[in-house]
Amino acid sequence: MIVIVRHGQTDANSGHRLLGRGNPPLNDAGAAQAAQAAKGLLARGFAFRHVFSSPLVRALRTALIIAPDVPPVTDARLIEMDMGPYEGADLHDLPPEVRVFFSDFANNPAPAGMEQLSDVVRRTGAFLEEIAPLEGDVLVCTHAIAMKAMLEYLTPGANGRFWSAYLGNCAAWAVRSEGGALGLPEDLAL
C-alpha cells in the first residue's frame, strides 16, 4: 500500500501565505500533526518499508516523524508546485490572475511564471509509476498541490475534481498497488 501524506503545518501555512518552493520548517503544531498522523497510521496497521519525501524540509521532517526507523529517500518530483513570482503572497490578497487560476484550476492555466498543473501531474504520476512495484507499505510525504496532482493522476476521469478539494496539513490518502498496477486513492481521514 502506498500512503501519500501532506506535510505538517509551517508558519507560512498558518500565516496564510502561498507556499511553493520556499523551505520553511514545521512549526510546533506541524510536528504535533505529524506525530498524530504517525499514531493514526500505526493504529491502522501500516508498517513502512520504504519512505520517500520531497526534498523540502517541511515534508522531510514529516516523513522522519511518521517513520523514524526508515531513512527517507528524497525525490525532486515530489516538490511543491513552483509558484514563481507569487511565492509568499498573502492568500487573502492574491493578484487577480492568481485568484482566477485558483478559482478553477482545471480550466484556467497557471499565470506566467508559475509551473503548469499538467507538469505537476506528469512528474508526480511518473514517480508513482516508478514506486508501484515496491513491496510492503510505502510512505510518500509531499505537498498540497503535488498531492492533488497525484490524486488526479490516480483517478480516471477526475477532470479537476481534486484541484479545489481542501487537503489539510498531514492529510493522508492510501493507494493499493498490486503487481505494479495502481488502484484508486482512498481518503484515510486521519
N, CA and C of each residue as an Amber inpcrd file, in Angstrom:
protein
   570
   0.8470000  -1.1800000   0.0000000   0.0000000   0.0000000   0.0000000
   0.8930000   1.2440000   0.0000000   0.5310000   2.2060000  -0.8010000
   1.2190000   3.4960000  -0.8420000   0.3770000   4.4900000  -0.0560000
   0.9930000   5.1580000   0.9010000   0.3000000   6.1840000   1.6880000
   0.9380000   7.5330000   1.3600000   0.1100000   8.4460000   0.8640000
   0.5670000   9.7820000   0.4920000   0.1140000  10.7430000   1.5810000
   1.0630000  11.4830000   2.1510000   0.7640000  12.3960000   3.2570000
   1.2570000  13.7980000   2.9150000   0.4020000  14.7740000   3.1790000
   0.8400000  16.1650000   3.0770000   1.6470000  16.4980000   4.3380000
   2.6230000  17.3500000   4.2060000   3.4610000  17.7560000   5.3390000
   2.6410000  18.4400000   6.4290000   3.2250000  18.5270000   7.6250000
   2.6250000  19.2540000   8.7320000   2.7090000  20.7620000   8.5310000
   2.0710000  21.4810000   9.4120000   1.9530000  22.9410000   9.3120000
   3.2930000  23.6680000   9.4900000   3.4180000  24.7630000   8.7580000
   4.5440000  25.6950000   8.9020000   3.9670000  27.0530000   9.2900000
   4.8260000  27.9650000   9.6790000   4.3460000  29.3210000   9.9750000
   3.7700000  29.9840000   8.7280000   4.3040000  29.6510000   7.5610000
   3.7630000  30.2120000   6.3140000   2.3380000  29.7140000   6.0880000
   2.0740000  28.4140000   6.3870000   0.7090000  27.9010000   6.2590000
  -0.2310000  28.6190000   7.2210000   0.1590000  28.6870000   8.4850000
  -0.7160000  29.3110000   9.4830000  -0.8470000  30.8170000   9.2500000
   0.1280000  31.4100000   8.5700000   0.0780000  32.8320000   8.2310000
  -0.6130000  33.1120000   6.9180000  -1.2010000  32.0690000   6.3160000
  -1.9690000  32.1980000   5.0710000  -1.1300000  32.7670000   3.9330000
   0.0560000  32.2050000   3.7630000   0.9600000  32.6020000   2.6850000
   1.0060000  31.5090000   1.6250000   1.0840000  31.9180000   0.3780000
   1.2190000  30.9740000  -0.7260000   2.6110000  30.3680000  -0.6480000
   2.6660000  29.0750000  -0.4800000   3.9280000  28.3910000  -0.2460000
   4.1540000  27.3380000  -1.3120000   5.1720000  27.5280000  -2.1070000
   5.5460000  26.5700000  -3.1390000   6.8990000  25.9770000  -2.8240000
   7.9240000  26.5240000  -3.4380000   9.2770000  26.0040000  -3.2700000
  10.0230000  26.6140000  -2.0850000   9.3960000  27.5610000  -1.3910000
  10.0010000  28.0900000  -0.1700000  10.2600000  26.9440000   0.7930000
  11.1730000  27.1420000   1.7190000  11.6090000  25.9970000   2.5270000
  11.5330000  26.2400000   4.0390000  10.3850000  26.6940000   4.5510000
  10.2880000  26.8650000   5.9980000  10.1360000  25.5110000   6.6970000
  10.5750000  25.4360000   7.9490000  10.4350000  24.1870000   8.7050000
   9.0190000  24.0300000   9.2500000   8.7280000  22.8500000   9.7610000
   7.4890000  22.6500000  10.5040000   7.5140000  23.5460000  11.7360000
   6.3610000  24.0500000  12.1260000   6.2710000  24.7190000  13.4150000
   5.8620000  23.6630000  14.4480000   5.6780000  24.0610000  15.6910000
   5.3400000  23.0880000  16.7400000   4.0300000  22.3660000  16.4340000
   3.0560000  23.0990000  15.9260000   1.7770000  22.4790000  15.5680000
   1.9770000  21.4460000  14.4590000   2.8340000  21.7630000  13.4780000
   3.1060000  20.8300000  12.3820000   3.7750000  19.5600000  12.8460000
   4.7170000  19.6790000  13.7780000   5.3730000  18.4890000  14.3360000
   4.3570000  17.6390000  15.0980000   3.4490000  18.2930000  15.8320000
   2.4050000  17.5610000  16.5600000   1.4430000  16.8730000  15.5860000
   1.1180000  17.5370000  14.4730000   0.2530000  16.9210000  13.4620000
   0.9080000  15.6730000  12.8770000   2.2090000  15.7630000  12.6110000
   2.9240000  14.6050000  12.0620000   2.9470000  13.4660000  13.0700000
   3.1550000  13.7770000  14.3450000   3.1450000  12.7420000  15.3860000
   1.7610000  12.0970000  15.4850000   0.7150000  12.9030000  15.3700000
  -0.6530000  12.3710000  15.4020000  -0.9180000  11.4960000  14.1770000
  -0.4410000  11.9140000  13.0160000  -0.5860000  11.1030000  11.8030000
   0.1460000   9.7740000  11.9730000   1.3370000   9.8150000  12.5730000
   2.0940000   8.5800000  12.8080000   1.2850000   7.6170000  13.6590000
   0.6550000   8.1220000  14.7190000  -0.1760000   7.2690000  15.5870000
  -1.3540000   6.6910000  14.8170000  -2.0050000   7.5370000  14.0250000
  -3.1510000   7.0830000  13.2440000  -2.7860000   6.0170000  12.2250000
  -1.6510000   6.2000000  11.5620000  -1.2210000   5.2190000  10.5620000
  -0.8010000   3.9080000  11.2260000  -0.1210000   3.9990000  12.3490000
   0.2660000   2.8020000  13.1000000  -0.9760000   2.0470000  13.5690000
  -1.9740000   2.7660000  14.0560000  -3.2170000   2.1450000  14.5190000
  -3.9450000   1.4210000  13.3910000  -3.7400000   1.8690000  12.1660000
  -4.3650000   1.2150000  11.0070000  -3.5120000   0.0670000  10.4640000
  -2.3830000  -0.1760000  11.1200000  -1.5710000  -1.3290000  10.7590000
  -0.4800000  -1.0830000   9.7390000  -0.2340000   0.1670000   9.3990000
   0.8250000   0.4400000   8.4330000   2.2010000   0.2640000   9.0820000
   3.0690000  -0.4230000   8.3670000   4.4660000  -0.6210000   8.7950000
   5.3250000  -0.3110000   7.5700000   5.8460000   0.8840000   7.5050000
   6.5080000   1.3500000   6.2900000   7.8670000   0.7030000   6.0840000
   8.0340000   0.1450000   4.8920000   9.3100000  -0.4370000   4.4860000
  10.1010000   0.5160000   3.6100000   9.4050000   1.4430000   2.9850000
  10.0180000   2.4280000   2.0860000   9.4260000   3.7910000   2.4140000
  10.2840000   4.8100000   2.4260000   9.8280000   6.1770000   2.6860000
  10.4470000   7.1010000   1.6490000   9.5870000   7.9050000   1.0170000
  10.0200000   8.8960000   0.0330000   9.5010000  10.2570000   0.4710000
  10.2630000  11.2900000   0.1530000   9.8670000  12.6350000   0.5500000
  10.3390000  13.6490000  -0.4790000   9.5770000  14.7280000  -0.5370000
  10.0630000  15.9270000  -1.2040000  11.3390000  16.3430000  -0.4870000
  12.2650000  16.9800000  -1.1930000  13.4780000  17.4500000  -0.5140000
  13.2550000  18.6700000   0.3860000  12.0880000  19.2830000   0.3300000
  11.8290000  20.4450000   1.1770000  11.6900000  19.9990000   2.6260000
  12.2580000  20.7840000   3.5340000  12.4170000  20.3890000   4.9330000
  11.0840000  20.0860000   5.6230000  10.0060000  20.7650000   5.2520000
   8.7240000  20.5080000   5.9190000   8.2040000  19.1090000   5.6120000
   8.4020000  18.6310000   4.4010000   7.9810000  17.2740000   4.0440000
   8.9540000  16.2490000   4.6160000  10.2250000  16.5310000   4.5250000
  11.2410000  15.6020000   5.0260000  11.0980000  15.3860000   6.5310000
  10.8700000  16.4550000   7.2720000  10.6940000  16.3310000   8.7320000
   9.4240000  15.5470000   9.0580000   8.3700000  15.7570000   8.2830000
   7.1260000  14.9950000   8.4690000   7.3960000  13.5060000   8.2770000
   8.1410000  13.1590000   7.2330000   8.4820000  11.7520000   6.9780000
   9.2780000  11.1630000   8.1340000  10.2300000  11.9260000   8.6450000
  11.0710000  11.4400000   9.7510000  10.2640000  11.2300000  11.0350000
   9.2530000  12.0340000  11.2540000   8.4020000  11.8700000  12.4320000
   7.4810000  10.6600000  12.2670000   6.9200000  10.4890000  11.0810000
   5.9840000   9.3890000  10.8500000   6.6900000   8.0390000  10.8270000
   7.8500000   7.9810000  10.2010000   8.5680000   6.7000000  10.0620000
  10.0270000   6.8850000  10.4810000  10.2880000   7.0360000  11.7690000
  11.6430000   7.3650000  12.2320000  12.6860000   6.2730000  12.0030000
  12.2510000   5.0550000  11.7670000  13.1940000   3.9510000  11.6210000
  13.5610000   3.6270000  10.1760000  12.9780000   4.3720000   9.2320000
  13.2440000   4.1170000   7.8090000  13.8430000   5.3740000   7.1930000
  15.0890000   5.3190000   6.7590000  15.6960000   6.5170000   6.1540000
  14.9310000   6.9450000   4.8970000  14.4890000   8.1890000   4.8480000
  13.7400000   8.6350000   3.6750000  14.6470000   8.8890000   2.4690000
  14.0980000   8.6110000   1.3080000  14.7540000   8.9160000   0.0400000
  14.0720000  10.1610000  -0.5040000  14.8420000  11.2050000  -0.7820000
  14.2300000  12.4100000  -1.3300000  14.1440000  12.3000000  -2.8510000
  13.0800000  12.8570000  -3.3730000  12.8480000  12.8340000  -4.8150000
  12.2630000  14.1810000  -5.2230000  12.9340000  14.8730000  -6.1170000
  12.5180000  16.2190000  -6.5340000  11.1520000  16.2270000  -7.2180000
  10.6980000  15.0940000  -7.7180000   9.3810000  15.0520000  -8.3530000
   8.2510000  15.2620000  -7.3430000   8.5670000  15.1500000  -6.0530000
   7.5590000  15.3180000  -5.0030000   7.4770000  16.7450000  -4.4830000
   8.3220000  17.6180000  -4.9990000   8.3560000  19.0050000  -4.5340000
   7.0480000  19.7050000  -4.9110000   6.7380000  20.7650000  -4.1770000
   5.5040000  21.5050000  -4.4400000   5.5880000  22.2460000  -5.7710000
   4.4310000  22.6060000  -6.2710000   4.3270000  23.3970000  -7.4940000
   5.1370000  24.6740000  -7.3330000   5.8220000  25.0570000  -8.3790000
   6.6050000  26.2940000  -8.3740000   5.6370000  27.4710000  -8.5220000
   5.5610000  28.3010000  -7.4970000   4.6530000  29.4490000  -7.5080000
   5.2690000  30.6800000  -8.1650000   6.5320000  30.5570000  -8.5650000
   7.1920000  31.6490000  -9.2770000   7.1350000  32.9600000  -8.5140000
   6.7610000  34.0430000  -9.1960000   6.7890000  35.3650000  -8.5470000
   5.7210000  35.5340000  -7.4670000   4.8260000  34.5550000  -7.3240000
   3.7480000  34.6630000  -6.3480000   4.0850000  33.9750000  -5.0190000
   5.2730000  33.3700000  -4.9490000   5.7220000  32.7110000  -3.7160000
   5.6350000  33.6890000  -2.5500000   5.0040000  33.2640000  -1.4640000
   4.9050000  34.0830000  -0.2630000   3.7600000  35.0780000  -0.2550000
   2.9770000  35.1290000  -1.3370000   1.8670000  36.0810000  -1.4020000
   0.8290000  35.7780000  -0.3160000   0.1630000  36.8160000   0.1530000
  -0.9110000  36.6790000   1.1390000  -2.1080000  36.0190000   0.4430000
  -2.5700000  34.8930000   0.9750000  -3.6810000  34.1710000   0.3490000
  -4.9770000  34.9830000   0.3550000  -5.0810000  35.9580000   1.2370000
  -6.2820000  36.7900000   1.3020000  -6.1860000  38.0190000   0.4020000
  -5.0450000  38.2000000  -0.2550000  -4.8480000  39.3760000  -1.1030000
  -4.0520000  38.9860000  -2.3530000  -4.4930000  37.9370000  -3.0280000
  -3.7860000  37.4560000  -4.2110000  -4.0640000  38.3430000  -5.4120000
  -3.0970000  38.4660000  -6.3100000  -3.3370000  39.2020000  -7.5460000
  -4.4950000  38.5510000  -8.3330000  -5.2090000  39.3250000  -9.1390000
  -6.3800000  38.8070000  -9.8620000  -6.0800000  37.5520000 -10.6920000
  -4.9280000  37.5210000 -11.3680000  -4.6270000  36.3720000 -12.2320000
  -4.4590000  35.0840000 -11.4210000  -3.9860000  35.2020000 -10.1940000
  -3.8290000  34.0170000  -9.3380000  -5.1910000  33.5990000  -8.7790000
  -6.0290000  34.5730000  -8.4150000  -7.3870000  34.2510000  -7.9310000
  -8.1790000  33.5140000  -9.0080000  -8.0710000  33.9800000 -10.2490000
  -8.7790000  33.3250000 -11.3510000  -8.2770000  31.8890000 -11.5070000
  -6.9750000  31.7130000 -11.4790000  -6.3910000  30.3710000 -11.5870000
  -6.8810000  29.4730000 -10.4560000  -6.8180000  29.9470000  -9.2150000
  -7.2280000  29.1420000  -8.0660000  -8.7360000  28.8870000  -8.0350000
  -9.5150000  29.7320000  -8.6820000 -10.9710000  29.5460000  -8.6880000
 -11.3870000  28.3540000  -9.5420000 -10.5640000  27.9850000 -10.5050000
 -10.8870000  26.8470000 -11.3760000  -9.5930000  26.3140000 -11.9780000
  -8.8500000  25.5740000 -11.1510000  -7.5620000  25.0110000 -11.5710000
  -7.6540000  24.2390000 -12.8880000  -8.7230000  23.4830000 -13.0320000
  -8.8280000  22.5780000 -14.1780000  -8.9840000  23.3010000 -15.5040000
  -9.5720000  24.4860000 -15.4780000  -9.8720000  25.1640000 -16.7330000
  -9.1030000  26.4500000 -16.9730000  -8.3140000  26.8670000 -16.0130000
  -7.5350000  28.0950000 -16.1750000  -6.0480000  27.7600000 -16.1000000
  -5.2750000  28.2420000 -17.0650000  -3.8310000  27.9740000 -16.9920000
  -3.1950000  28.7630000 -15.8410000  -2.1030000  28.2300000 -15.3490000
  -1.3540000  28.9380000 -14.3020000  -0.8360000  30.2480000 -14.8760000
  -0.8010000  31.2990000 -14.0590000  -0.2600000  32.5770000 -14.5340000
   1.2140000  32.4390000 -14.9420000   1.6740000  33.3600000 -15.7500000
   3.0760000  33.3670000 -16.1990000   4.0110000  33.3100000 -15.0010000
   4.9870000  32.4600000 -15.1050000   5.9770000  32.3060000 -14.0450000
   5.6830000  31.1790000 -13.0770000   4.4450000  30.6820000 -13.0730000
   4.0870000  29.5460000 -12.2290000   4.1960000  28.2610000 -13.0410000
   4.4900000  27.1680000 -12.3610000   4.5340000  25.8590000 -13.0120000
   3.1210000  25.4700000 -13.4560000   3.0080000  24.8540000 -14.6130000
   1.7090000  24.4070000 -15.1060000   1.2830000  23.1180000 -14.3870000
  -0.0130000  23.0130000 -14.0950000  -0.5110000  21.8360000 -13.3850000
  -0.2570000  20.5470000 -14.1630000  -0.3180000  20.6170000 -15.4750000
  -0.0580000  19.4100000 -16.2690000   1.3570000  18.8860000 -16.0260000
   2.2930000  19.7950000 -15.7840000   3.6700000  19.3750000 -15.4820000
   3.7580000  18.7260000 -14.1010000   2.9910000  19.2500000 -13.1390000
   2.9780000  18.6610000 -11.7950000   2.3700000  17.2530000 -11.8590000
   1.2820000  17.0920000 -12.6040000   0.6510000  15.7730000 -12.7510000
   1.6190000  14.8120000 -13.4260000   2.2980000  15.2520000 -14.4450000
   3.2260000  14.3910000 -15.1910000   4.3720000  13.9000000 -14.2910000
   4.9940000  14.8040000 -13.5370000   6.1440000  14.3940000 -12.7270000
   5.7260000  13.5400000 -11.5320000   4.6030000  13.8830000 -10.8780000
   4.1700000  13.0730000  -9.7340000   3.6270000  11.7240000 -10.1930000
   2.9760000  11.7070000 -11.3430000   2.4900000  10.4330000 -11.8940000
   3.6380000   9.5040000 -12.2560000   4.6900000  10.0550000 -12.8470000
   5.8700000   9.2460000 -13.1850000   6.4920000   8.6670000 -11.9150000
   6.5320000   9.4610000 -10.8420000   7.0460000   8.9690000  -9.5620000
   6.2080000   7.7910000  -9.0700000   4.8820000   7.9350000  -9.0740000
   4.0080000   6.8560000  -8.5950000   4.1860000   5.5810000  -9.4130000
   4.2970000   5.7220000 -10.7100000   4.5000000   4.5390000 -11.5690000
   5.8200000   3.8460000 -11.2250000   6.8280000   4.6390000 -10.9120000
   8.1400000   4.0770000 -10.5860000   8.1230000   3.2910000  -9.2770000
   7.3700000   3.7690000  -8.2850000   7.3690000   3.0760000  -6.9930000
   6.2820000   1.9990000  -6.8880000   5.3700000   1.9500000  -7.8390000
   4.2530000   0.9890000  -7.7800000   4.6960000  -0.4600000  -7.5660000
   5.7950000  -0.9200000  -8.1600000   6.1880000  -2.3240000  -7.9580000
   6.7820000  -2.6470000  -6.5790000   7.0660000  -1.6390000  -5.7690000
   7.6780000  -1.9010000  -4.4660000   6.7480000  -2.7450000  -3.5950000
   7.3470000  -3.6200000  -2.8070000   6.5600000  -4.4580000  -1.9070000
   6.5410000  -3.8510000  -0.5090000   5.4620000  -4.0790000   0.2030000
   5.3160000  -3.5460000   1.5470000   4.7360000  -2.1460000   1.5110000
   4.4670000  -1.6180000   2.6930000   3.8990000  -0.2730000   2.8030000
   4.9350000   0.7880000   2.4500000   4.4840000   1.7790000   1.6920000
   5.3360000   2.8660000   1.2120000   4.7450000   4.1900000   1.6810000
   5.5610000   5.0100000   2.3290000   5.1480000   6.3490000   2.7470000
   5.7100000   7.3650000   1.7660000   4.8550000   8.2900000   1.3340000
   5.2590000   9.3740000   0.4420000   4.8400000  10.6820000   1.0950000
   5.7980000  11.5330000   1.4580000   5.4890000  12.8360000   2.0590000
   5.7100000  13.9320000   1.0290000   4.6750000  14.7320000   0.8350000
   4.7100000  15.7390000  -0.2130000   3.9360000  16.9810000   0.2240000
   3.3540000  17.6890000  -0.7220000   2.7310000  18.9930000  -0.5160000
   1.3170000  18.9920000  -1.0920000   0.5400000  20.0080000  -0.7720000
  -0.8760000  20.0310000  -1.1410000  -1.1220000  19.8950000  -2.6470000
  -0.5300000  20.7580000  -3.4510000  -0.8300000  20.7040000  -4.8810000
  -0.1760000  19.4870000  -5.5260000   1.0120000  19.1110000  -5.0840000
   1.6370000  17.8860000  -5.6010000   0.7760000  16.6760000  -5.2600000
   0.1960000  16.6660000  -4.0560000  -0.6800000  15.5630000  -3.6450000
  -1.9550000  15.5450000  -4.4800000  -2.5370000  16.7220000  -4.7200000
  -3.7280000  16.7970000  -5.5620000  -3.4210000  16.2900000  -6.9750000
  -2.2260000  16.6040000  -7.4610000  -1.8190000  16.1190000  -8.7820000
  -1.7850000  14.5950000  -8.8080000  -1.2750000  13.9920000  -7.7390000
  -1.2510000  12.5240000  -7.6660000  -2.6670000  11.9510000  -7.6390000
  -3.5560000  12.5810000  -6.8810000  -4.9380000  12.1040000  -6.8050000
  -5.6200000  12.2220000  -8.1640000  -5.3610000  13.3110000  -8.8690000
  -5.8930000  13.4610000 -10.2360000  -5.3420000  12.3650000 -11.1450000
  -4.0440000  12.1140000 -11.0460000  -3.3980000  11.0920000 -11.8780000
  -4.0130000   9.7140000 -11.6290000  -4.3080000   9.4180000 -10.3840000
  -4.7860000   8.0930000  -9.9890000  -6.2670000   7.8580000 -10.2360000
  -7.0040000   8.9250000 -10.5310000  -8.4570000   8.8130000 -10.6540000
  -8.8870000   9.0880000 -12.0910000  -9.1480000   8.0340000 -12.8640000
  -9.5790000   8.2400000 -14.2550000 -10.8420000   9.1070000 -14.3120000
 -10.8270000  10.0710000 -15.2030000 -11.9770000  10.9520000 -15.3730000
 -12.1720000  11.9460000 -14.2400000 -11.1460000  12.1910000 -13.4430000
 -11.2830000  13.1340000 -12.3200000 -11.6150000  14.5380000 -12.8200000
 -11.0500000  14.9040000 -13.9530000 -11.3560000  16.1910000 -14.5940000
 -11.3430000  17.3810000 -13.6350000 -10.3410000  17.4440000 -12.8190000
 -10.1870000  18.5830000 -11.9250000 -10.8710000  18.4430000 -10.5820000
 -11.4520000  17.2830000 -10.2950000 -12.1900000  17.0840000  -9.0470000
 -11.3630000  17.4020000  -7.8010000 -10.0860000  17.0760000  -7.8300000
  -9.2580000  17.2460000  -6.6420000  -8.6190000  18.6280000  -6.5280000
  -8.6060000  19.4040000  -7.6140000  -7.9230000  20.6950000  -7.5650000
  -8.5280000  21.6330000  -6.5490000  -9.8380000  21.6180000  -6.3880000
 -10.4650000  22.5370000  -5.4390000 -10.7070000  21.8960000  -4.0680000
 -10.3450000  20.6320000  -3.9050000 -10.5230000  19.9520000  -2.6100000
  -9.5330000  20.5010000  -1.5890000  -9.9910000  20.6260000  -0.3500000
  -9.0990000  21.0680000   0.7190000  -8.3660000  19.8550000   1.2780000
  -7.0480000  19.9390000   1.3190000  -6.2200000  18.8990000   1.9340000
  -5.4710000  19.5500000   3.0820000  -5.8960000  19.2770000   4.2880000
  -5.2650000  19.8680000   5.4520000  -3.8630000  19.3360000   5.6710000
  -3.1420000  19.9870000   6.5670000  -1.8080000  19.5060000   6.9040000
  -1.9140000  18.0940000   7.4710000  -1.0530000  17.2190000   6.9780000
  -0.9940000  15.7940000   7.3370000  -2.2170000  15.0080000   6.8750000
  -2.9460000  15.5270000   5.8680000  -3.9780000  14.7170000   5.2210000
  -3.2870000  13.4850000   4.6350000  -3.9850000  12.3640000   4.6390000
  -3.3780000  11.1150000   4.1570000  -4.3530000  10.3480000   3.2680000
  -3.8380000   9.8580000   2.1670000  -4.6010000   9.0350000   1.2310000
  -3.8070000   7.7560000   0.9840000  -4.5180000   6.6570000   0.8100000
  -3.8820000   5.3680000   0.5360000  -4.2090000   4.9130000  -0.8880000
  -3.2370000   4.2490000  -1.4990000  -3.3910000   3.7340000  -2.8570000
  -2.8930000   2.2920000  -2.8610000  -3.7620000   1.3940000  -3.2370000
  -3.3590000  -0.0150000  -3.3450000  -2.5330000  -0.1940000  -4.6080000
  -1.4830000  -0.9700000  -4.4790000  -0.6150000  -1.2590000  -5.6200000
  -0.3740000  -2.7640000  -5.6530000  -0.8740000  -3.3990000  -6.6990000
  -0.7130000  -4.8550000  -6.8290000  -0.1020000  -5.1690000  -8.1810000
   1.0140000  -5.8580000  -8.1330000   1.6890000  -6.2250000  -9.3700000
   2.1080000  -5.0200000 -10.1860000   2.3600000  -3.9060000  -9.5150000
   2.7770000  -2.6960000 -10.2100000   1.6260000  -1.8590000 -10.7340000
   0.3800000  -2.3540000 -10.5700000  -0.7900000  -1.5990000 -11.0180000
  -1.3300000  -0.7690000  -9.8520000  -1.5690000   0.4910000 -10.1180000
  -2.0480000   1.4100000  -9.0870000  -3.5760000   1.4340000  -9.0420000
  -4.1290000   1.3850000  -7.8340000  -5.5710000   1.4490000  -7.6570000
  -6.0570000   2.8680000  -7.4690000  -7.3150000   2.9900000  -7.0410000
  -7.9170000   4.3010000  -6.7860000  -7.5240000   4.7800000  -5.3960000
  -7.3560000   6.0890000  -5.2250000  -6.9800000   6.6170000  -3.9060000
  -8.1640000   6.5880000  -2.9320000  -7.8380000   6.3880000  -1.6590000
  -8.8390000   6.3630000  -0.5910000  -8.4000000   7.3150000   0.5180000
  -9.2930000   8.2080000   0.9150000  -9.0050000   9.1620000   1.9820000
  -8.9550000   8.4180000   3.3120000  -7.8260000   8.5220000   4.0160000
  -7.6930000   7.8350000   5.3040000  -8.3160000   8.6200000   6.4490000
  -8.6850000   9.8740000   6.2160000  -9.3660000  10.7140000   7.2130000
  -8.7300000  10.5890000   8.5920000  -7.4410000  10.8700000   8.6660000
  -6.7440000  10.7930000   9.9540000  -7.1570000  11.9180000  10.8780000
